[in-house]
JSON list of C-alpha atoms in Angstrom, two decimals:
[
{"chain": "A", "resi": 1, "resn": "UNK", "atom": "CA", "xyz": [-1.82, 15.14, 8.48]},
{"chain": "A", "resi": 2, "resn": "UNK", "atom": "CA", "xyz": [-4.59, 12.45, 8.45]},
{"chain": "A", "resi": 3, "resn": "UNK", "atom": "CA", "xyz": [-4.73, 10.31, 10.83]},
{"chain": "A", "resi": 4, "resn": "UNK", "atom": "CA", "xyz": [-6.07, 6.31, 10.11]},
{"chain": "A", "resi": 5, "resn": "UNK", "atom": "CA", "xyz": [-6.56, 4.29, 13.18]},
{"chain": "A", "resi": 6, "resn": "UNK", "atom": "CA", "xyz": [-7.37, 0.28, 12.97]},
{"chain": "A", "resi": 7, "resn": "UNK", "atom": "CA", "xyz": [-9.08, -2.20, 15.14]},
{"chain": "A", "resi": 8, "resn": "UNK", "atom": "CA", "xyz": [-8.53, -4.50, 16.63]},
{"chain": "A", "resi": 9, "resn": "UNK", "atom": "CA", "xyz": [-4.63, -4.75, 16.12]},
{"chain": "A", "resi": 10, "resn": "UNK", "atom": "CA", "xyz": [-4.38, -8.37, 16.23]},
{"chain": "A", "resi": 11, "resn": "UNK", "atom": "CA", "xyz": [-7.70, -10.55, 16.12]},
{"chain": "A", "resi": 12, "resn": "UNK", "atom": "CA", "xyz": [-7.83, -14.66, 16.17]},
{"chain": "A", "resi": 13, "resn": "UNK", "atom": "CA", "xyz": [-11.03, -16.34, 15.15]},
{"chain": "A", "resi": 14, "resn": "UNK", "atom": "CA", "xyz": [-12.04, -20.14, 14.43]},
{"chain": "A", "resi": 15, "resn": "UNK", "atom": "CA", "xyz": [-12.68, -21.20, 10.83]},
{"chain": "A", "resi": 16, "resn": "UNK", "atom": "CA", "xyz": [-15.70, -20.87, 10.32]},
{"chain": "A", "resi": 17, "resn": "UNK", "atom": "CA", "xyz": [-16.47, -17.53, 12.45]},
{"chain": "A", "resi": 18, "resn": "UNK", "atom": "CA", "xyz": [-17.85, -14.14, 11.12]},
{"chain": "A", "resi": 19, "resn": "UNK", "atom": "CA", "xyz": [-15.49, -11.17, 11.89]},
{"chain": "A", "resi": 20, "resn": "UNK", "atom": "CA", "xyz": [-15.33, -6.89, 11.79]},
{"chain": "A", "resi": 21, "resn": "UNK", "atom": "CA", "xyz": [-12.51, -4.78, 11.64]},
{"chain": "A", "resi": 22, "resn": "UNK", "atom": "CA", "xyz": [-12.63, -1.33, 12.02]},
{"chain": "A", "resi": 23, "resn": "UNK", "atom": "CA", "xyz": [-10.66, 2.41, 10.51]},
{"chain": "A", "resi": 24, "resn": "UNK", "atom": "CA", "xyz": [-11.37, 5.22, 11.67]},
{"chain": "A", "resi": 25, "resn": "UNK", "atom": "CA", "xyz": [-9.91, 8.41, 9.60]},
{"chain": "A", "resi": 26, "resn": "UNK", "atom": "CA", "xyz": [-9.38, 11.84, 11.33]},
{"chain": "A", "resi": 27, "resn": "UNK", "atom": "CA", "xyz": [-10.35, 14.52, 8.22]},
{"chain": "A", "resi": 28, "resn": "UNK", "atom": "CA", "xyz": [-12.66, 13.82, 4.62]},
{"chain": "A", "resi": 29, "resn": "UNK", "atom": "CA", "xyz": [-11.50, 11.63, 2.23]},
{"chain": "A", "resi": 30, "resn": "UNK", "atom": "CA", "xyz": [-11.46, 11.30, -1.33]},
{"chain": "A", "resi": 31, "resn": "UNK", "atom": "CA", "xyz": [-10.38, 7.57, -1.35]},
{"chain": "A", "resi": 32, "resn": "UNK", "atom": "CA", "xyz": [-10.34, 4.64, 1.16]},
{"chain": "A", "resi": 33, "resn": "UNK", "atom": "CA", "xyz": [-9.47, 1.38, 0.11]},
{"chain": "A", "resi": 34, "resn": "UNK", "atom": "CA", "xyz": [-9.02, -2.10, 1.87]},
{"chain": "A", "resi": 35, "resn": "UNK", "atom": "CA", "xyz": [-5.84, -4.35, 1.11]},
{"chain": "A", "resi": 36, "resn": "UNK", "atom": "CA", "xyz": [-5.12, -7.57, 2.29]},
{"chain": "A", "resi": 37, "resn": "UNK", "atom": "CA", "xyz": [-1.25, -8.11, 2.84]},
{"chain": "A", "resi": 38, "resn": "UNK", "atom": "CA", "xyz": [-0.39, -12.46, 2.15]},
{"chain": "A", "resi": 39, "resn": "UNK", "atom": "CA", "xyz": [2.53, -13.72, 3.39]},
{"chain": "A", "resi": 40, "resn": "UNK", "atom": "CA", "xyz": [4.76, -12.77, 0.25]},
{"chain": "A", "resi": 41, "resn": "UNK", "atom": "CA", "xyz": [4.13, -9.16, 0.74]},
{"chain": "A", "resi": 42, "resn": "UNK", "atom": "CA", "xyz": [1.48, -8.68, -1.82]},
{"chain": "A", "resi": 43, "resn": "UNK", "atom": "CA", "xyz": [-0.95, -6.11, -1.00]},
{"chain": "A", "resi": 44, "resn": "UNK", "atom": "CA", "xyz": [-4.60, -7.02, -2.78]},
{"chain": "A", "resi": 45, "resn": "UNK", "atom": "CA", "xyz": [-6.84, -5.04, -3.15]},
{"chain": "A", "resi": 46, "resn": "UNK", "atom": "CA", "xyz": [-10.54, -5.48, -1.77]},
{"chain": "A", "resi": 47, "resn": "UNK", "atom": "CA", "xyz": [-12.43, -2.60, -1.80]},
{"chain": "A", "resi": 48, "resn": "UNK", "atom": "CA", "xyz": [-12.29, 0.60, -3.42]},
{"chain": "A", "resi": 49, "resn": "UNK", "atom": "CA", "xyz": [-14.97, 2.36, -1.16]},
{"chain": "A", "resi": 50, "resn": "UNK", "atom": "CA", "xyz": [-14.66, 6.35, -0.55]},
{"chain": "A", "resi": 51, "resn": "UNK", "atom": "CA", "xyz": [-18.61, 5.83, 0.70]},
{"chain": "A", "resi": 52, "resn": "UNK", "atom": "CA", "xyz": [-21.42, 3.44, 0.67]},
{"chain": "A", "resi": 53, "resn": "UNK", "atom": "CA", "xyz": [-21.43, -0.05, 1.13]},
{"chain": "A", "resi": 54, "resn": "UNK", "atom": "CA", "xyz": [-19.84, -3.09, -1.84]},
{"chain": "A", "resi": 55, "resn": "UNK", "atom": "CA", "xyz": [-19.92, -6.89, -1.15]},
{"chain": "A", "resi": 56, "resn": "UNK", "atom": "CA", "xyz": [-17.87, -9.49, -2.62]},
{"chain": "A", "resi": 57, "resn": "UNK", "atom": "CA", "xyz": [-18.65, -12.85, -1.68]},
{"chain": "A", "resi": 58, "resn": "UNK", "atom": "CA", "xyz": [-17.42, -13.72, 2.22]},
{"chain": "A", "resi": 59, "resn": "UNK", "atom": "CA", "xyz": [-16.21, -10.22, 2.19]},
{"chain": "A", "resi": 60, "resn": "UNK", "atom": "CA", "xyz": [-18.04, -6.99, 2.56]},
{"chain": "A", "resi": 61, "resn": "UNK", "atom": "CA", "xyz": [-17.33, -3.19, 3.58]},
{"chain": "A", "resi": 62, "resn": "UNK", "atom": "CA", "xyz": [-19.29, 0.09, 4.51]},
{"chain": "A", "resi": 63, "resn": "UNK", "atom": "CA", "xyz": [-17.40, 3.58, 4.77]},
{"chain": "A", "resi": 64, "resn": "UNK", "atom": "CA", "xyz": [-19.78, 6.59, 6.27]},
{"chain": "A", "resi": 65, "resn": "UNK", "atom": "CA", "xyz": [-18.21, 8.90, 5.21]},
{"chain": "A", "resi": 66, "resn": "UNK", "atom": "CA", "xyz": [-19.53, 11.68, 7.11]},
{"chain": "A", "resi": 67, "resn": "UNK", "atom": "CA", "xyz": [-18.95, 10.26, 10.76]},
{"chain": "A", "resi": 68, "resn": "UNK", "atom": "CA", "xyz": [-15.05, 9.16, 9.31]},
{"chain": "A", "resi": 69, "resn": "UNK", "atom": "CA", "xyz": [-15.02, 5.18, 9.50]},
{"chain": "A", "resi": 70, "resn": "UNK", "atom": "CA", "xyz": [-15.25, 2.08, 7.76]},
{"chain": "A", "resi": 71, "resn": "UNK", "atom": "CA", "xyz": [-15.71, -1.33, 8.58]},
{"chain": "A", "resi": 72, "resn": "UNK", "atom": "CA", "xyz": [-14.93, -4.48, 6.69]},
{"chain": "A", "resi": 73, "resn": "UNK", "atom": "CA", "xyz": [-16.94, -7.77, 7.34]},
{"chain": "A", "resi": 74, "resn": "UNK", "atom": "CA", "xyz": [-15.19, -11.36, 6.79]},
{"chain": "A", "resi": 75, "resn": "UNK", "atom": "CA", "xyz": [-17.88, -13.91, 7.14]},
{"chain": "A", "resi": 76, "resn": "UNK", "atom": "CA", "xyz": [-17.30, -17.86, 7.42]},
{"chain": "A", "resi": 77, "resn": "UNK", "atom": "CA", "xyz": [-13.70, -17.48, 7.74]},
{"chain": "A", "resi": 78, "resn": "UNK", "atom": "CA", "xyz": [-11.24, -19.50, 6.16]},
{"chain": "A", "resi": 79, "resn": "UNK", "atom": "CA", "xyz": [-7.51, -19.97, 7.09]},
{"chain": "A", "resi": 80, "resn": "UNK", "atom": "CA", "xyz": [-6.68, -18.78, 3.93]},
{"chain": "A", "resi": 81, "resn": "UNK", "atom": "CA", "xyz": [-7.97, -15.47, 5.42]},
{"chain": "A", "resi": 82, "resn": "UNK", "atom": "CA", "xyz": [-5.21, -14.95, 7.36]},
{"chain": "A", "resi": 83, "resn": "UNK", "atom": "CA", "xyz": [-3.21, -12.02, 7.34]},
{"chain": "A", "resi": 84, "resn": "UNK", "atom": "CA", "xyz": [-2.91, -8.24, 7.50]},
{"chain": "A", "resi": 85, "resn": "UNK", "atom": "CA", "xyz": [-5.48, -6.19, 6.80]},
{"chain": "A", "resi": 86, "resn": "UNK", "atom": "CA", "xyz": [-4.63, -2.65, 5.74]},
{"chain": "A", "resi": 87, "resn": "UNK", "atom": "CA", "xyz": [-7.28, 0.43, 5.33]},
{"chain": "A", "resi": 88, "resn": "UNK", "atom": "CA", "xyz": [-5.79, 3.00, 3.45]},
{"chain": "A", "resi": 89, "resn": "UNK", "atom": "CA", "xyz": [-7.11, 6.94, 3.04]},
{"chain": "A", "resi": 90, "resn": "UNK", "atom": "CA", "xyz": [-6.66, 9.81, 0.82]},
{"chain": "A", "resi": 91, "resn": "UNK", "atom": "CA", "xyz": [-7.57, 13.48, 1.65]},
{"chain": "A", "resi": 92, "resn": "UNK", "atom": "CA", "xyz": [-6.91, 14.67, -1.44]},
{"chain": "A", "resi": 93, "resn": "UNK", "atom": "CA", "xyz": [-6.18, 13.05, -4.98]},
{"chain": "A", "resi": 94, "resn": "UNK", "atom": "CA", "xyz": [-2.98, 11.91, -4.37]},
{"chain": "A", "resi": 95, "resn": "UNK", "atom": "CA", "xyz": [-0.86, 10.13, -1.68]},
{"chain": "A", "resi": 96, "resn": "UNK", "atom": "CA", "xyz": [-2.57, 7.01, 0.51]},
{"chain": "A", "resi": 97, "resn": "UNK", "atom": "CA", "xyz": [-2.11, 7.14, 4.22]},
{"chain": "A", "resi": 98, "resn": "UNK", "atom": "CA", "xyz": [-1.97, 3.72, 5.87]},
{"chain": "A", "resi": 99, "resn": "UNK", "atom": "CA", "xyz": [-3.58, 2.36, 8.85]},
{"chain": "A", "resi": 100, "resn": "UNK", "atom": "CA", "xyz": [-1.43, -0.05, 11.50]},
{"chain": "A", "resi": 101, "resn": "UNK", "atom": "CA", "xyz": [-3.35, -2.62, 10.52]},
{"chain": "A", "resi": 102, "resn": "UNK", "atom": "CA", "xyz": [-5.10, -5.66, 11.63]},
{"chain": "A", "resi": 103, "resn": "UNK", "atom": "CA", "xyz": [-3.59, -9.05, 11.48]},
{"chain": "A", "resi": 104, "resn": "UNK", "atom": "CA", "xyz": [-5.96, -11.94, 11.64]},
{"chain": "A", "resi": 105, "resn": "UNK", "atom": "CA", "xyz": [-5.44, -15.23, 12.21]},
{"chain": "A", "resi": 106, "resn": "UNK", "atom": "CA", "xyz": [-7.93, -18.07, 11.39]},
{"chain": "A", "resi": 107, "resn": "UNK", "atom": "CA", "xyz": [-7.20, -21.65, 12.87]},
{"chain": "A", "resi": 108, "resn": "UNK", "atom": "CA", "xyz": [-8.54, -24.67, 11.58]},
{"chain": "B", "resi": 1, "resn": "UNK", "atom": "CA", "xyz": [-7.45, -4.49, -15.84]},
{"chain": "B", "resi": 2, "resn": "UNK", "atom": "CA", "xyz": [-5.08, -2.20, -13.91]},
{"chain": "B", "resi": 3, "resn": "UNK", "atom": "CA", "xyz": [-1.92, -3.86, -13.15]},
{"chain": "B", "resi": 4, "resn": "UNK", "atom": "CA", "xyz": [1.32, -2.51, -11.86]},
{"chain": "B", "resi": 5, "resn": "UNK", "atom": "CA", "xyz": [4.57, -4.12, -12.01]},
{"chain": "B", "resi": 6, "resn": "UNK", "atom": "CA", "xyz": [7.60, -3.91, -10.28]},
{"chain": "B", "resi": 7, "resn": "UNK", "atom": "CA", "xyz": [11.08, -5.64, -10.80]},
{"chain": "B", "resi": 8, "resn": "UNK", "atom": "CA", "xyz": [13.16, -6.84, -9.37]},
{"chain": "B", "resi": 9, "resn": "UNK", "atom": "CA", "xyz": [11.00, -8.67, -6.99]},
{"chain": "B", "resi": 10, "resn": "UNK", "atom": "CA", "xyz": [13.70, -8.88, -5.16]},
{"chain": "B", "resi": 11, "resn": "UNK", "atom": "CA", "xyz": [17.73, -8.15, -4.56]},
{"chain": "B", "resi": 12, "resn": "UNK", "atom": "CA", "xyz": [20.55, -8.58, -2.71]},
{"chain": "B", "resi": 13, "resn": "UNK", "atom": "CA", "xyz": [23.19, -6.25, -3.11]},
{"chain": "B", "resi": 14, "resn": "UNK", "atom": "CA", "xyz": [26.61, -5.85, -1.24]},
{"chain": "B", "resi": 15, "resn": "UNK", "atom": "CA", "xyz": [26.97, -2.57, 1.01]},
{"chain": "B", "resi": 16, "resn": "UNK", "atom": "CA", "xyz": [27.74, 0.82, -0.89]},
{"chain": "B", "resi": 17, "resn": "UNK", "atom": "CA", "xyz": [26.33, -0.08, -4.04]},
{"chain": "B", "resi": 18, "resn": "UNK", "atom": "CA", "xyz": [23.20, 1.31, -6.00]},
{"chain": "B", "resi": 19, "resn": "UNK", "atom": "CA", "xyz": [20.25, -0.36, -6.98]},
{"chain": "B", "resi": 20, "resn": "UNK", "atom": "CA", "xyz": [17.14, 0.58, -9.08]},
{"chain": "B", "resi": 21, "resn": "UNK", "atom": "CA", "xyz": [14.05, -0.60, -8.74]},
{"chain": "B", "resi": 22, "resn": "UNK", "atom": "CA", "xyz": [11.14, -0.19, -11.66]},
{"chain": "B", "resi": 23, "resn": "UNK", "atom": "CA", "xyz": [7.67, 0.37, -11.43]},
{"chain": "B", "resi": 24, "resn": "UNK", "atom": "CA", "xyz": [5.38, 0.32, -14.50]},
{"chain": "B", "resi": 25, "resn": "UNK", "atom": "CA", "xyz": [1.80, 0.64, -15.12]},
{"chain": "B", "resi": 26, "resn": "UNK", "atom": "CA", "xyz": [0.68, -2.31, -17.69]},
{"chain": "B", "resi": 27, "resn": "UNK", "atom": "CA", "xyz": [-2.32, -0.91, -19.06]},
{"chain": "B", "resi": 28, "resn": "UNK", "atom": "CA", "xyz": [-3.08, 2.62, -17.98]},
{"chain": "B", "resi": 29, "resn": "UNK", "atom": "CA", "xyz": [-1.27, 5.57, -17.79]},
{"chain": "B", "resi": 30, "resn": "UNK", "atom": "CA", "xyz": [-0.18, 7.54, -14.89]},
{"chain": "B", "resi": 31, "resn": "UNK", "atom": "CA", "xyz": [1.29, 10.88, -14.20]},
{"chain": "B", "resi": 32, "resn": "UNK", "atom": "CA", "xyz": [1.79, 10.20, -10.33]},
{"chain": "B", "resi": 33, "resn": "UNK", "atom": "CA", "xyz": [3.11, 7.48, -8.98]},
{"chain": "B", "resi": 34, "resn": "UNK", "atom": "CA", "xyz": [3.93, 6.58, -5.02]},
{"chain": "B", "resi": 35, "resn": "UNK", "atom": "CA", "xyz": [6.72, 4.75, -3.33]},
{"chain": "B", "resi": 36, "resn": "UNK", "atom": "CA", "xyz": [6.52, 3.18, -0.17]},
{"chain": "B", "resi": 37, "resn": "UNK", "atom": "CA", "xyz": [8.70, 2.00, 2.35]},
{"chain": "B", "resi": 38, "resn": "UNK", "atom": "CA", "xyz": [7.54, -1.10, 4.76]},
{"chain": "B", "resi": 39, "resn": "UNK", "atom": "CA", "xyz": [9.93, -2.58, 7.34]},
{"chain": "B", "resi": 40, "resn": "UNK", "atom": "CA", "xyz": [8.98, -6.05, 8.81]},
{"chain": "B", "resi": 41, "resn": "UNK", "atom": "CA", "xyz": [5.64, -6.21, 10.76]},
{"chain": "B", "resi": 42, "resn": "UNK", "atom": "CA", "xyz": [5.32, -2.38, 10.41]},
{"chain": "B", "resi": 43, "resn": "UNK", "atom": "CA", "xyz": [2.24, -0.64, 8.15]},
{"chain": "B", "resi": 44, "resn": "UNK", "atom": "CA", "xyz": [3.70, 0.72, 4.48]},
{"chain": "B", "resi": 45, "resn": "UNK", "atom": "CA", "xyz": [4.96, 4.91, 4.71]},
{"chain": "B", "resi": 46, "resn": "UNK", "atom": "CA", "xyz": [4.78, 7.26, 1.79]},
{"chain": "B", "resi": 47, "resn": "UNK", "atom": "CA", "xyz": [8.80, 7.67, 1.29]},
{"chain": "B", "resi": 48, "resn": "UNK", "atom": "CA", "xyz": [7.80, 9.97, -1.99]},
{"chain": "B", "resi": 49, "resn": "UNK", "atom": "CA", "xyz": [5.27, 11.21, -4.68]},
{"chain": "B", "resi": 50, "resn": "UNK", "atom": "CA", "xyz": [7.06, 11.32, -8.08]},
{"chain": "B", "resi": 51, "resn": "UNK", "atom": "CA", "xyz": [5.84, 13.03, -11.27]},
{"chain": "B", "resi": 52, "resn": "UNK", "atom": "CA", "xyz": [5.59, 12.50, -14.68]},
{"chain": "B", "resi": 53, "resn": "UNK", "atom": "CA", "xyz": [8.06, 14.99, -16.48]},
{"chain": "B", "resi": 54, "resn": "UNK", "atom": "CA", "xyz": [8.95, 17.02, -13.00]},
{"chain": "B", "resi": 55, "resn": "UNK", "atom": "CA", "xyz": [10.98, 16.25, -10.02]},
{"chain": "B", "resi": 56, "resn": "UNK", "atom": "CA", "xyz": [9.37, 14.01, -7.07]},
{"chain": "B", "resi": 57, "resn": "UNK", "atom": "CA", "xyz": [8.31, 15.23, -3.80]},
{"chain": "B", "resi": 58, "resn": "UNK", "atom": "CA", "xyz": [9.43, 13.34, -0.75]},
{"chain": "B", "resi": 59, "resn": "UNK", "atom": "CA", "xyz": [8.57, 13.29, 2.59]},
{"chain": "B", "resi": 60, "resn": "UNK", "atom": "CA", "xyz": [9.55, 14.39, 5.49]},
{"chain": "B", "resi": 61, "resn": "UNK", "atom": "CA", "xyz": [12.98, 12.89, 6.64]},
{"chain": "B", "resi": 62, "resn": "UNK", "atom": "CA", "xyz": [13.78, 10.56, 3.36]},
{"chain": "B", "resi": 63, "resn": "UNK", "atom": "CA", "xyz": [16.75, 11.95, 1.95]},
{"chain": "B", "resi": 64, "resn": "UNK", "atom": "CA", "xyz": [16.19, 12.59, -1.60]},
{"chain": "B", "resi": 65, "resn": "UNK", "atom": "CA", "xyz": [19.82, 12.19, -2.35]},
{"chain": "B", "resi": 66, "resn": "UNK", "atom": "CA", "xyz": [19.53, 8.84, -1.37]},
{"chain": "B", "resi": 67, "resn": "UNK", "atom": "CA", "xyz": [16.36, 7.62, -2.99]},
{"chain": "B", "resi": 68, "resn": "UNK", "atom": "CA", "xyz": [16.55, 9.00, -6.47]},
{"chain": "B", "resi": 69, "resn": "UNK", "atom": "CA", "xyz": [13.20, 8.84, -8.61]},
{"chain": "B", "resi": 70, "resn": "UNK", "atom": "CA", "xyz": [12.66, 9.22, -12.02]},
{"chain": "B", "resi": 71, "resn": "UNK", "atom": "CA", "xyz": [9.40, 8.99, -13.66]},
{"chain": "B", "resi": 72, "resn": "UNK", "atom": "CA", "xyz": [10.04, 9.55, -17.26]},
{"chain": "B", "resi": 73, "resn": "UNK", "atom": "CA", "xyz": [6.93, 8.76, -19.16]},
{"chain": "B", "resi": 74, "resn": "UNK", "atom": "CA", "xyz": [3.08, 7.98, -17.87]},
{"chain": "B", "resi": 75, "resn": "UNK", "atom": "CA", "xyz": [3.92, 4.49, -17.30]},
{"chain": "B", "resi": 76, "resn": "UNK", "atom": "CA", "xyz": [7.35, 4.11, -16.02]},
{"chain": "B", "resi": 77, "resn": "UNK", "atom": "CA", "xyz": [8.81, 5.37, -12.56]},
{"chain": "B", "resi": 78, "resn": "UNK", "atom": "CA", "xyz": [12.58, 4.39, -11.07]},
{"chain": "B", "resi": 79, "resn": "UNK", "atom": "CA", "xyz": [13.56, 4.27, -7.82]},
{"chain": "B", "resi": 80, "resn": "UNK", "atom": "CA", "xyz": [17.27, 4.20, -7.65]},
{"chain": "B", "resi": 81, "resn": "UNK", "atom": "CA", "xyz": [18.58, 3.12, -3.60]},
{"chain": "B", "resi": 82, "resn": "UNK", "atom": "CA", "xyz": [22.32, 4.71, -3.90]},
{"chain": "B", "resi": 83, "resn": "UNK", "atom": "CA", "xyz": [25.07, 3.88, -2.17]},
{"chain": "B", "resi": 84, "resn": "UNK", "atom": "CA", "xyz": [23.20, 1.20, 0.02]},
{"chain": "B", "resi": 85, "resn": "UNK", "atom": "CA", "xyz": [23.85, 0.66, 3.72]},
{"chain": "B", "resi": 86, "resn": "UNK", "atom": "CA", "xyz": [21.96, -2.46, 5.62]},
{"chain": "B", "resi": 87, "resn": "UNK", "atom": "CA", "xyz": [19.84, -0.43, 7.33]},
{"chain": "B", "resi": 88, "resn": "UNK", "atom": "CA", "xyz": [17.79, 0.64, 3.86]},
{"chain": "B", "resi": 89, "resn": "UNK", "atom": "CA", "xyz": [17.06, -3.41, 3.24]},
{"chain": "B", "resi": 90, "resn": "UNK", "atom": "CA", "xyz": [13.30, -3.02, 3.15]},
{"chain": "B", "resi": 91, "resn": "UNK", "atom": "CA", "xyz": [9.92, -3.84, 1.11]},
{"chain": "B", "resi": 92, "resn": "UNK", "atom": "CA", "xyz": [9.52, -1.35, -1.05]},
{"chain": "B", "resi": 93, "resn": "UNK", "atom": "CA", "xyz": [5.85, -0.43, -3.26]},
{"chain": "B", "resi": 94, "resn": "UNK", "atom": "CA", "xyz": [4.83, 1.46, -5.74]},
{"chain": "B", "resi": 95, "resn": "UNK", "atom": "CA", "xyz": [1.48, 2.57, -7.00]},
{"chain": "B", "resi": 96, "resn": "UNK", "atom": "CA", "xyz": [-0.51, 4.67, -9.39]},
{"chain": "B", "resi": 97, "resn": "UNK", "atom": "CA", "xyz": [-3.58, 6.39, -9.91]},
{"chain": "B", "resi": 98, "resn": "UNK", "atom": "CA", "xyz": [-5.20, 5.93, -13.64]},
{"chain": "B", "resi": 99, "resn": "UNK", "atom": "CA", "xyz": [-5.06, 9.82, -14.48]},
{"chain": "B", "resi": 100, "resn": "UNK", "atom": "CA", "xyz": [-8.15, 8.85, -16.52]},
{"chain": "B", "resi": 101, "resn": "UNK", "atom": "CA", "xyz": [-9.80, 6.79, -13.66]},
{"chain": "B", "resi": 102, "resn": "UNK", "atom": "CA", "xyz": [-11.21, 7.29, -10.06]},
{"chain": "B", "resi": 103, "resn": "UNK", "atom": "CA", "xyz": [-8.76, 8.35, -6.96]},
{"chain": "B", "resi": 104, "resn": "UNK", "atom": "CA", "xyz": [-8.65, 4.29, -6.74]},
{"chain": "B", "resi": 105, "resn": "UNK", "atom": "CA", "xyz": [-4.78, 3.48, -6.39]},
{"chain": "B", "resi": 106, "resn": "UNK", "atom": "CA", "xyz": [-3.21, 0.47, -7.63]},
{"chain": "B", "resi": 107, "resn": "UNK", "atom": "CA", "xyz": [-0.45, -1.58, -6.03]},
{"chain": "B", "resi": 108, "resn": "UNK", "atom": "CA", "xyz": [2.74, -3.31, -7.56]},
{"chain": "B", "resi": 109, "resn": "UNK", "atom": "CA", "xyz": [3.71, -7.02, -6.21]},
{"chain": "B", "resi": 110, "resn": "UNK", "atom": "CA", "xyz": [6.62, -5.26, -4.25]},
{"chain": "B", "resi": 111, "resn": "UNK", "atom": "CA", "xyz": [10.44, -5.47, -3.93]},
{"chain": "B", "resi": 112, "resn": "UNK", "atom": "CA", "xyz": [12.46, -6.84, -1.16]},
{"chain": "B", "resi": 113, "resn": "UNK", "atom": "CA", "xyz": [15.87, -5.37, -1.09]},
{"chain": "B", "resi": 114, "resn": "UNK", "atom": "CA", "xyz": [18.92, -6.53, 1.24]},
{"chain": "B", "resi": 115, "resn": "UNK", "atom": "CA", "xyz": [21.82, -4.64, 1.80]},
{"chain": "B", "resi": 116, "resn": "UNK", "atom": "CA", "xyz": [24.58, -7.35, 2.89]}
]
């Protein structure tokens, strides 16, 4: 099966710092998505992005699709950043493969 | 737009007792929905695909006598844990594609379930 690989695994940053985090995905994809996990379990969703680039305020994301990886920029962190972060990938149109993810941590 | 809902959010139940655990999409319909499995600081597995109107498909080693899923109209799916041991307390999440949307999944709050 697909493979989703995420980096770093653990990443600590000041507030205030800009940040990447990496997946890399082994075959084509129909979907990719980014989720951040809080501390109650909730997974939220932050980017639907199969290809292409989206921005939402502090947060953006690019997938290339054709060389398999996405990244997903956090700029001017906040504590309230602080988490899991989760890529996600579909081959096909059904079941989401997850990443390890990365779990950040943003200190004040 | 798009919600998913699961309940309980979460459960304690006593050893060798059942327990079922609803997902519904709010305000779209689905004919697939997922269920996940997440055990503390690990990444969420696929435990099962389930299917409006047919039987679900699980995956590899999840014992489908255990984890019994019903998904009897486009918005509702079940997910009945029977005859619980400790070792199945968990998160467990749903989602569920908008059959009329994108391949864009959607993700219910979760369920925490202990087995004392």
């Amino acid at each position: 099966g697909i493979q989703v690989e995420q980096s770093p695994p653990d990443l600590i940053l000041q507030e205030g710092a800009n940040s990447t985090l990496r997946c890399n995905f082994s075959d084509s994809v129909n979907n990719l998505q980014w989720f951040h996990q809080n501390p109650w379990g909730q997974l939220i969703n932050l980017f639907y992005i199969p290809s292409g680039t989206k921005q939402n305020g502090r947060l953006s994301a690019t997938t290339v699709a054709t060389e398999r990886y996405s990244l997903l920029y956090i700029s001017s962190s906040q504590t309230t950043d602080s988490g899991v972060y989760f890529c996600a990938v579909s081959p096909g149109n059904n079941d989401m493969r997850f990443g390890a993810g990365t779990r950040l941590t943003v200190k004040p | 737009g798009a919600v998913v809902s699961q309940h309980p959010s979460w459960v304690i139940c006593k050893s060798g007792t059942s327990v079922k655990i609803e997902c519904r999409s709010l305000d779209f319909q689905a004919t697939t929905m997922f269920w996940y499995r997440q055990f503390p600081k690990q990444s969420l597995m696929l435990m099962a695909t389930s299917n409006e109107g047919s039987k679900a498909t699980y995956e590899q080693g999840v014992e489908k006598d255990k984890f019994l899923i019903n998904h009897a109209s486009l918005t509702l799916s079940t997910l009945t844990v029977t005859s619980a041991h400790p070792e199945d307390s968990s998160f467990y999440i749903c989602s569920a594609r908008d059959r009329g949307g994108t391949y864009e999944q959607y993700f219910g709050p979760g369920t925490r379930l202990t087995v004392t």
